[in-house]
mmCIF file of C-alpha atoms and ligand atoms in Angstrom:
data_model
loop_
_atom_site.group_PDB
_atom_site.id
_atom_site.type_symbol
_atom_site.label_atom_id
_atom_site.label_comp_id
_atom_site.label_asym_id
_atom_site.label_seq_id
_atom_site.Cartn_x
_atom_site.Cartn_y
_atom_site.Cartn_z
ATOM 1 C CA MET H 252 2.022 -22.099 3.805
ATOM 2 C CA SER H 253 -0.645 -24.133 5.241
ATOM 3 C CA TYR H 254 -2.394 -23.718 8.604
ATOM 4 C CA VAL H 255 -3.828 -26.380 10.854
ATOM 5 C CA ILE H 256 -7.034 -24.127 11.106
ATOM 6 C CA ASP H 257 -8.453 -21.339 8.931
ATOM 7 C CA PRO H 258 -6.774 -18.107 9.727
ATOM 8 C CA SER H 259 -8.964 -15.000 10.620
ATOM 9 C CA PRO H 260 -9.274 -12.641 7.954
ATOM 10 C CA VAL H 261 -6.921 -9.449 7.922
ATOM 11 C CA ALA H 262 -8.767 -6.565 9.574
ATOM 12 C CA SER H 263 -9.076 -3.653 7.193
ATOM 13 C CA LEU H 264 -10.790 -0.258 6.497
ATOM 14 C CA PRO H 265 -12.124 1.086 3.369
ATOM 15 C CA ILE H 266 -10.631 4.141 1.598
ATOM 16 C CA GLU H 267 -13.057 6.877 0.735
ATOM 17 C CA GLY H 268 -13.809 6.761 -2.929
ATOM 18 C CA GLU H 269 -11.645 3.702 -3.740
ATOM 19 C CA SER H 270 -12.153 0.045 -3.933
ATOM 20 C CA SER H 271 -8.808 -1.018 -2.421
ATOM 21 C CA ARG H 272 -8.733 -1.291 1.377
ATOM 22 C CA PHE H 273 -6.328 -0.511 4.197
ATOM 23 C CA PRO H 274 -5.010 -3.523 6.026
ATOM 24 C CA VAL H 275 -4.937 -2.859 9.799
ATOM 25 C CA ARG H 276 -2.042 -4.342 11.731
ATOM 26 C CA ARG H 277 -2.144 -2.799 15.102
ATOM 27 C CA ILE H 278 -4.116 -0.018 16.873
ATOM 28 C CA TYR H 279 -2.126 2.331 19.225
ATOM 29 C CA CYS H 280 -4.266 4.603 21.378
ATOM 30 C CA ILE H 281 -3.047 7.556 23.326
ATOM 31 C CA GLY H 282 -4.423 8.221 26.796
ATOM 32 C CA ARG H 283 -5.391 11.833 28.040
ATOM 33 C CA ASN H 284 -4.287 13.866 25.072
ATOM 34 C CA TYR H 285 -6.538 16.839 25.574
ATOM 35 C CA ALA H 286 -6.038 18.892 28.705
ATOM 36 C CA ASP H 287 -9.831 19.212 29.445
ATOM 37 C CA HIS H 288 -10.299 15.394 29.223
ATOM 38 C CA ALA H 289 -7.253 14.808 31.386
ATOM 39 C CA ARG H 290 -8.859 17.065 33.924
ATOM 40 C CA GLU H 291 -12.261 15.519 33.892
ATOM 41 C CA MET H 292 -10.507 12.052 34.449
ATOM 42 C CA GLY H 293 -8.949 13.653 37.581
ATOM 43 C CA HIS H 294 -5.341 14.074 36.154
ATOM 44 C CA ASP H 295 -2.988 17.005 35.862
ATOM 45 C CA PRO H 296 -2.452 17.391 32.070
ATOM 46 C CA ASN H 297 0.762 19.331 32.479
ATOM 47 C CA ARG H 298 2.878 16.806 34.376
ATOM 48 C CA GLU H 299 2.503 13.547 32.592
ATOM 49 C CA PRO H 300 4.553 12.072 29.539
ATOM 50 C CA PRO H 301 2.392 10.385 26.952
ATOM 51 C CA PHE H 302 1.056 6.840 27.604
ATOM 52 C CA PHE H 303 -0.349 4.332 25.130
ATOM 53 C CA PHE H 304 -2.358 1.160 25.119
ATOM 54 C CA LEU H 305 -3.332 -1.100 22.326
ATOM 55 C CA LYS H 306 -6.521 -2.537 20.838
ATOM 56 C CA PRO H 307 -6.328 -5.768 18.813
ATOM 57 C CA ALA H 308 -6.802 -4.933 15.077
ATOM 58 C CA ASP H 309 -9.953 -7.028 14.733
ATOM 59 C CA THR H 310 -11.774 -4.692 17.338
ATOM 60 C CA ILE H 311 -12.385 -2.413 14.282
ATOM 61 C CA LEU H 312 -16.039 -2.075 13.521
ATOM 62 C CA GLU H 313 -16.600 -0.529 10.095
ATOM 63 C CA ALA H 314 -18.688 2.713 10.266
ATOM 64 C CA GLY H 315 -22.192 2.065 9.117
ATOM 65 C CA ARG H 316 -22.606 -0.996 11.138
ATOM 66 C CA ASP H 317 -24.208 -1.074 14.439
ATOM 67 C CA PHE H 318 -22.183 -1.212 17.750
ATOM 68 C CA PRO H 319 -23.355 -4.125 19.813
ATOM 69 C CA TYR H 320 -23.556 -3.237 23.480
ATOM 70 C CA PRO H 321 -20.855 -5.342 25.079
ATOM 71 C CA PRO H 322 -21.142 -7.793 27.957
ATOM 72 C CA GLY H 323 -19.709 -7.419 31.450
ATOM 73 C CA THR H 324 -20.476 -3.745 31.775
ATOM 74 C CA THR H 325 -23.105 -1.225 32.707
ATOM 75 C CA ASP H 326 -21.110 1.824 31.737
ATOM 76 C CA VAL H 327 -19.852 1.876 28.175
ATOM 77 C CA HIS H 328 -18.356 5.354 27.146
ATOM 78 C CA HIS H 329 -17.888 7.034 23.786
ATOM 79 C CA GLU H 330 -14.525 8.756 23.033
ATOM 80 C CA ILE H 331 -14.462 10.485 19.611
ATOM 81 C CA GLU H 332 -10.887 10.531 18.149
ATOM 82 C CA MET H 333 -9.116 11.362 14.967
ATOM 83 C CA VAL H 334 -7.348 8.285 13.615
ATOM 84 C CA VAL H 335 -3.930 8.417 11.875
ATOM 85 C CA ALA H 336 -3.160 5.476 9.480
ATOM 86 C CA LEU H 337 0.474 4.757 8.698
ATOM 87 C CA LYS H 338 1.590 3.655 5.252
ATOM 88 C CA SER H 339 5.176 2.859 6.453
ATOM 89 C CA GLY H 340 7.055 2.690 9.766
ATOM 90 C CA GLY H 341 10.336 2.052 11.509
ATOM 91 C CA ARG H 342 12.085 2.505 14.743
ATOM 92 C CA ASP H 343 13.218 5.834 16.266
ATOM 93 C CA ILE H 344 11.258 8.025 13.626
ATOM 94 C CA ALA H 345 12.293 11.529 14.005
ATOM 95 C CA GLU H 346 9.398 14.094 14.550
ATOM 96 C CA ALA H 347 10.524 15.904 11.328
ATOM 97 C CA ASP H 348 9.963 12.637 9.190
ATOM 98 C CA ALA H 349 6.893 11.457 11.076
ATOM 99 C CA LEU H 350 4.338 12.685 8.703
ATOM 100 C CA SER H 351 6.015 11.199 5.591
ATOM 101 C CA HIS H 352 4.816 7.792 7.204
ATOM 102 C CA VAL H 353 1.076 8.798 7.203
ATOM 103 C CA TYR H 354 -1.204 7.376 4.575
ATOM 104 C CA GLY H 355 -4.388 9.193 5.742
ATOM 105 C CA TYR H 356 -6.847 9.937 8.324
ATOM 106 C CA GLY H 357 -10.246 8.849 9.714
ATOM 107 C CA ILE H 358 -12.527 9.194 12.588
ATOM 108 C CA GLY H 359 -12.857 6.576 15.352
ATOM 109 C CA LEU H 360 -14.605 5.870 18.444
ATOM 110 C CA ASP H 361 -12.455 4.344 21.274
ATOM 111 C CA MET H 362 -15.422 2.723 23.050
ATOM 112 C CA THR H 363 -14.479 1.947 26.621
ATOM 113 C CA ARG H 364 -15.999 -0.112 29.389
ATOM 114 C CA ARG H 365 -15.560 2.637 31.983
ATOM 115 C CA ASP H 366 -16.482 0.598 34.921
ATOM 116 C CA LEU H 367 -14.026 -2.107 34.151
ATOM 117 C CA GLN H 368 -11.386 0.499 33.486
ATOM 118 C CA GLY H 369 -12.046 2.267 36.920
ATOM 119 C CA GLU H 370 -11.724 -1.176 38.631
ATOM 120 C CA ALA H 371 -8.397 -1.982 36.630
ATOM 121 C CA LYS H 372 -7.098 1.534 37.682
ATOM 122 C CA LYS H 373 -7.925 1.052 41.371
ATOM 123 C CA LEU H 374 -6.353 -2.443 41.447
ATOM 124 C CA GLY H 375 -3.215 -1.570 39.286
ATOM 125 C CA ARG H 376 -4.475 -4.153 36.625
ATOM 126 C CA PRO H 377 -4.151 -3.795 32.771
ATOM 127 C CA TRP H 378 -6.794 -1.980 30.722
ATOM 128 C CA ASP H 379 -7.241 -4.637 28.140
ATOM 129 C CA VAL H 380 -10.719 -5.698 29.205
ATOM 130 C CA ALA H 381 -11.815 -2.141 29.408
ATOM 131 C CA LYS H 382 -10.498 -0.982 26.102
ATOM 132 C CA GLY H 383 -9.838 -4.049 23.730
ATOM 133 C CA PHE H 384 -13.306 -5.791 23.706
ATOM 134 C CA ASP H 385 -14.944 -6.865 20.389
ATOM 135 C CA HIS H 386 -16.096 -4.217 18.251
ATOM 136 C CA SER H 387 -14.659 -1.423 20.552
ATOM 137 C CA ALA H 388 -13.101 0.541 17.744
ATOM 138 C CA PRO H 389 -15.786 1.797 15.386
ATOM 139 C CA CYS H 390 -13.943 3.607 12.420
ATOM 140 C CA THR H 391 -14.786 5.411 9.230
ATOM 141 C CA ALA H 392 -13.222 4.955 5.848
ATOM 142 C CA LEU H 393 -9.836 6.615 5.673
ATOM 143 C CA VAL H 394 -9.013 9.738 3.610
ATOM 144 C CA PRO H 395 -5.717 9.786 2.049
ATOM 145 C CA ALA H 396 -3.463 12.668 3.240
ATOM 146 C CA VAL H 397 -2.752 13.586 -0.475
ATOM 147 C CA ARG H 398 -6.279 14.707 -0.652
ATOM 148 C CA ILE H 399 -6.717 16.585 2.720
ATOM 149 C CA GLY H 400 -3.091 17.289 3.922
ATOM 150 C CA HIS H 401 -2.221 16.807 7.499
ATOM 151 C CA PRO H 402 -4.930 18.359 9.746
ATOM 152 C CA THR H 403 -3.625 20.325 12.888
ATOM 153 C CA LYS H 404 -6.860 22.206 13.564
ATOM 154 C CA GLY H 405 -10.397 21.585 13.338
ATOM 155 C CA ARG H 406 -13.467 21.107 15.489
ATOM 156 C CA VAL H 407 -13.786 17.689 17.042
ATOM 157 C CA TRP H 408 -17.264 16.819 18.337
ATOM 158 C CA LEU H 409 -19.772 14.007 19.215
ATOM 159 C CA ASN H 410 -23.552 14.179 19.598
ATOM 160 C CA VAL H 411 -25.632 11.394 21.155
ATOM 161 C CA ASN H 412 -29.226 11.445 19.934
ATOM 162 C CA GLY H 413 -28.488 14.965 18.593
ATOM 163 C CA GLU H 414 -27.384 16.260 21.813
ATOM 164 C CA THR H 415 -23.735 17.747 22.044
ATOM 165 C CA ARG H 416 -21.587 15.547 24.357
ATOM 166 C CA GLN H 417 -17.912 16.183 23.397
ATOM 167 C CA GLN H 418 -16.338 19.087 21.894
ATOM 168 C CA GLY H 419 -12.761 20.133 21.344
ATOM 169 C CA ASP H 420 -10.286 21.134 18.671
ATOM 170 C CA LEU H 421 -7.320 19.349 17.047
ATOM 171 C CA SER H 422 -5.242 22.334 18.000
ATOM 172 C CA ASP H 423 -5.749 21.546 21.556
ATOM 173 C CA LEU H 424 -3.936 18.069 21.356
ATOM 174 C CA ILE H 425 -1.240 17.952 24.034
ATOM 175 C CA TRP H 426 1.006 15.497 22.053
ATOM 176 C CA SER H 427 0.988 16.345 18.256
ATOM 177 C CA ILE H 428 0.724 13.694 15.578
ATOM 178 C CA PRO H 429 4.487 13.871 14.610
ATOM 179 C CA GLU H 430 5.329 13.709 18.554
ATOM 180 C CA MET H 431 3.023 10.579 18.907
ATOM 181 C CA ILE H 432 4.522 8.780 15.966
ATOM 182 C CA ALA H 433 7.981 9.516 17.107
ATOM 183 C CA TYR H 434 7.297 8.523 20.600
ATOM 184 C CA VAL H 435 5.571 5.178 19.862
ATOM 185 C CA SER H 436 8.531 4.403 17.413
ATOM 186 C CA ARG H 437 10.957 4.452 20.325
ATOM 187 C CA LEU H 438 8.938 1.684 22.028
ATOM 188 C CA PHE H 439 7.746 -0.365 19.162
ATOM 189 C CA GLU H 440 8.746 -0.846 15.553
ATOM 190 C CA LEU H 441 5.931 0.837 13.651
ATOM 191 C CA LYS H 442 4.807 -0.728 10.320
ATOM 192 C CA GLY H 443 2.566 0.257 7.572
ATOM 193 C CA GLY H 444 -0.960 -0.723 8.522
ATOM 194 C CA ASP H 445 -0.593 0.715 12.101
ATOM 195 C CA ILE H 446 -3.125 3.036 13.142
ATOM 196 C CA ILE H 447 -3.028 5.605 16.013
ATOM 197 C CA MET H 448 -6.153 6.794 17.772
ATOM 198 C CA THR H 449 -5.133 10.406 18.778
ATOM 199 C CA GLY H 450 -7.161 11.056 22.009
ATOM 200 C CA THR H 451 -10.435 12.365 23.065
ATOM 201 C CA PRO H 452 -11.644 15.745 24.124
ATOM 202 C CA ALA H 453 -13.672 16.283 27.330
ATOM 203 C CA GLY H 454 -17.420 15.213 27.616
ATOM 204 C CA VAL H 455 -16.863 11.446 27.529
ATOM 205 C CA GLY H 456 -20.042 9.550 28.738
ATOM 206 C CA ALA H 457 -22.148 6.559 28.767
ATOM 207 C CA VAL H 458 -24.411 5.223 25.986
ATOM 208 C CA ARG H 459 -27.326 2.814 26.002
ATOM 209 C CA ARG H 460 -28.975 0.486 23.456
ATOM 210 C CA GLY H 461 -30.817 2.528 20.984
ATOM 211 C CA ASP H 462 -28.576 5.590 21.265
ATOM 212 C CA VAL H 463 -27.177 7.133 18.050
ATOM 213 C CA MET H 464 -23.667 8.504 18.254
ATOM 214 C CA GLU H 465 -22.804 11.018 15.661
ATOM 215 C CA GLY H 466 -19.480 12.929 15.570
ATOM 216 C CA GLY H 467 -16.505 14.021 13.557
ATOM 217 C CA VAL H 468 -13.423 16.078 12.918
ATOM 218 C CA GLU H 469 -13.810 19.199 10.883
ATOM 219 C CA GLY H 470 -11.811 18.747 7.594
ATOM 220 C CA VAL H 471 -11.718 14.892 7.923
ATOM 221 C CA GLY H 472 -15.042 13.456 8.228
ATOM 222 C CA THR H 473 -17.955 12.299 10.282
ATOM 223 C CA ILE H 474 -18.971 9.012 11.818
ATOM 224 C CA LYS H 475 -22.479 7.779 12.750
ATOM 225 C CA VAL H 476 -22.909 4.571 14.888
ATOM 226 C CA LYS H 477 -26.101 3.189 16.548
ATOM 227 C CA VAL H 478 -25.729 1.184 19.862
ATOM 228 C CA VAL H 479 -27.801 -2.027 19.707
HETATM 229 MN MN1 LIG P 86 -9.184 7.287 23.959
#
């Protein structure tokens, strides 16, 4: 195979304690998956089926690197989320089989240009410019499920400059990980390399240049990213 221009490198994430990397194909993100966050965004958590949006794979920003404040916004928000990485996929995956497709877990930040998202919502436009901008998906190294199992509870938290902003617990997820995998697989063919950002608890808010975001999911890991 030859290309008329050089192809972009494959987006990837490190694996904790290993030299091989996880190649990222697609990033599926669920909206409003914690009741208290759905409420803070003005929605009823009880009446909605799940909905998803995507970020391009190359929006991954490897944890340890600084997050460059993006252009076109004055209101960039943090959303701390557990990340699920799939080692295999398929269509119409049954909930009972879903976890057998999981390679491992990590911690991510679904960074959001909230002002552009608000405008898009108001005008009935897509969210891509709000969610899929360059470096909008800071993410840690992945931890294989064979090491930590499949987490279903544990504190989810985010501090900014040492002050608590977001708090929740994995046990508060409205849609579980098997339910999310099954649901997405009815709309898309999932493949190994796909990752799912599993939603954020309440307390989302703006960051400024110089801020340090530090958060984690109990039993999975922590992330620390500086805004520059
Ligand atoms: Mn999110």
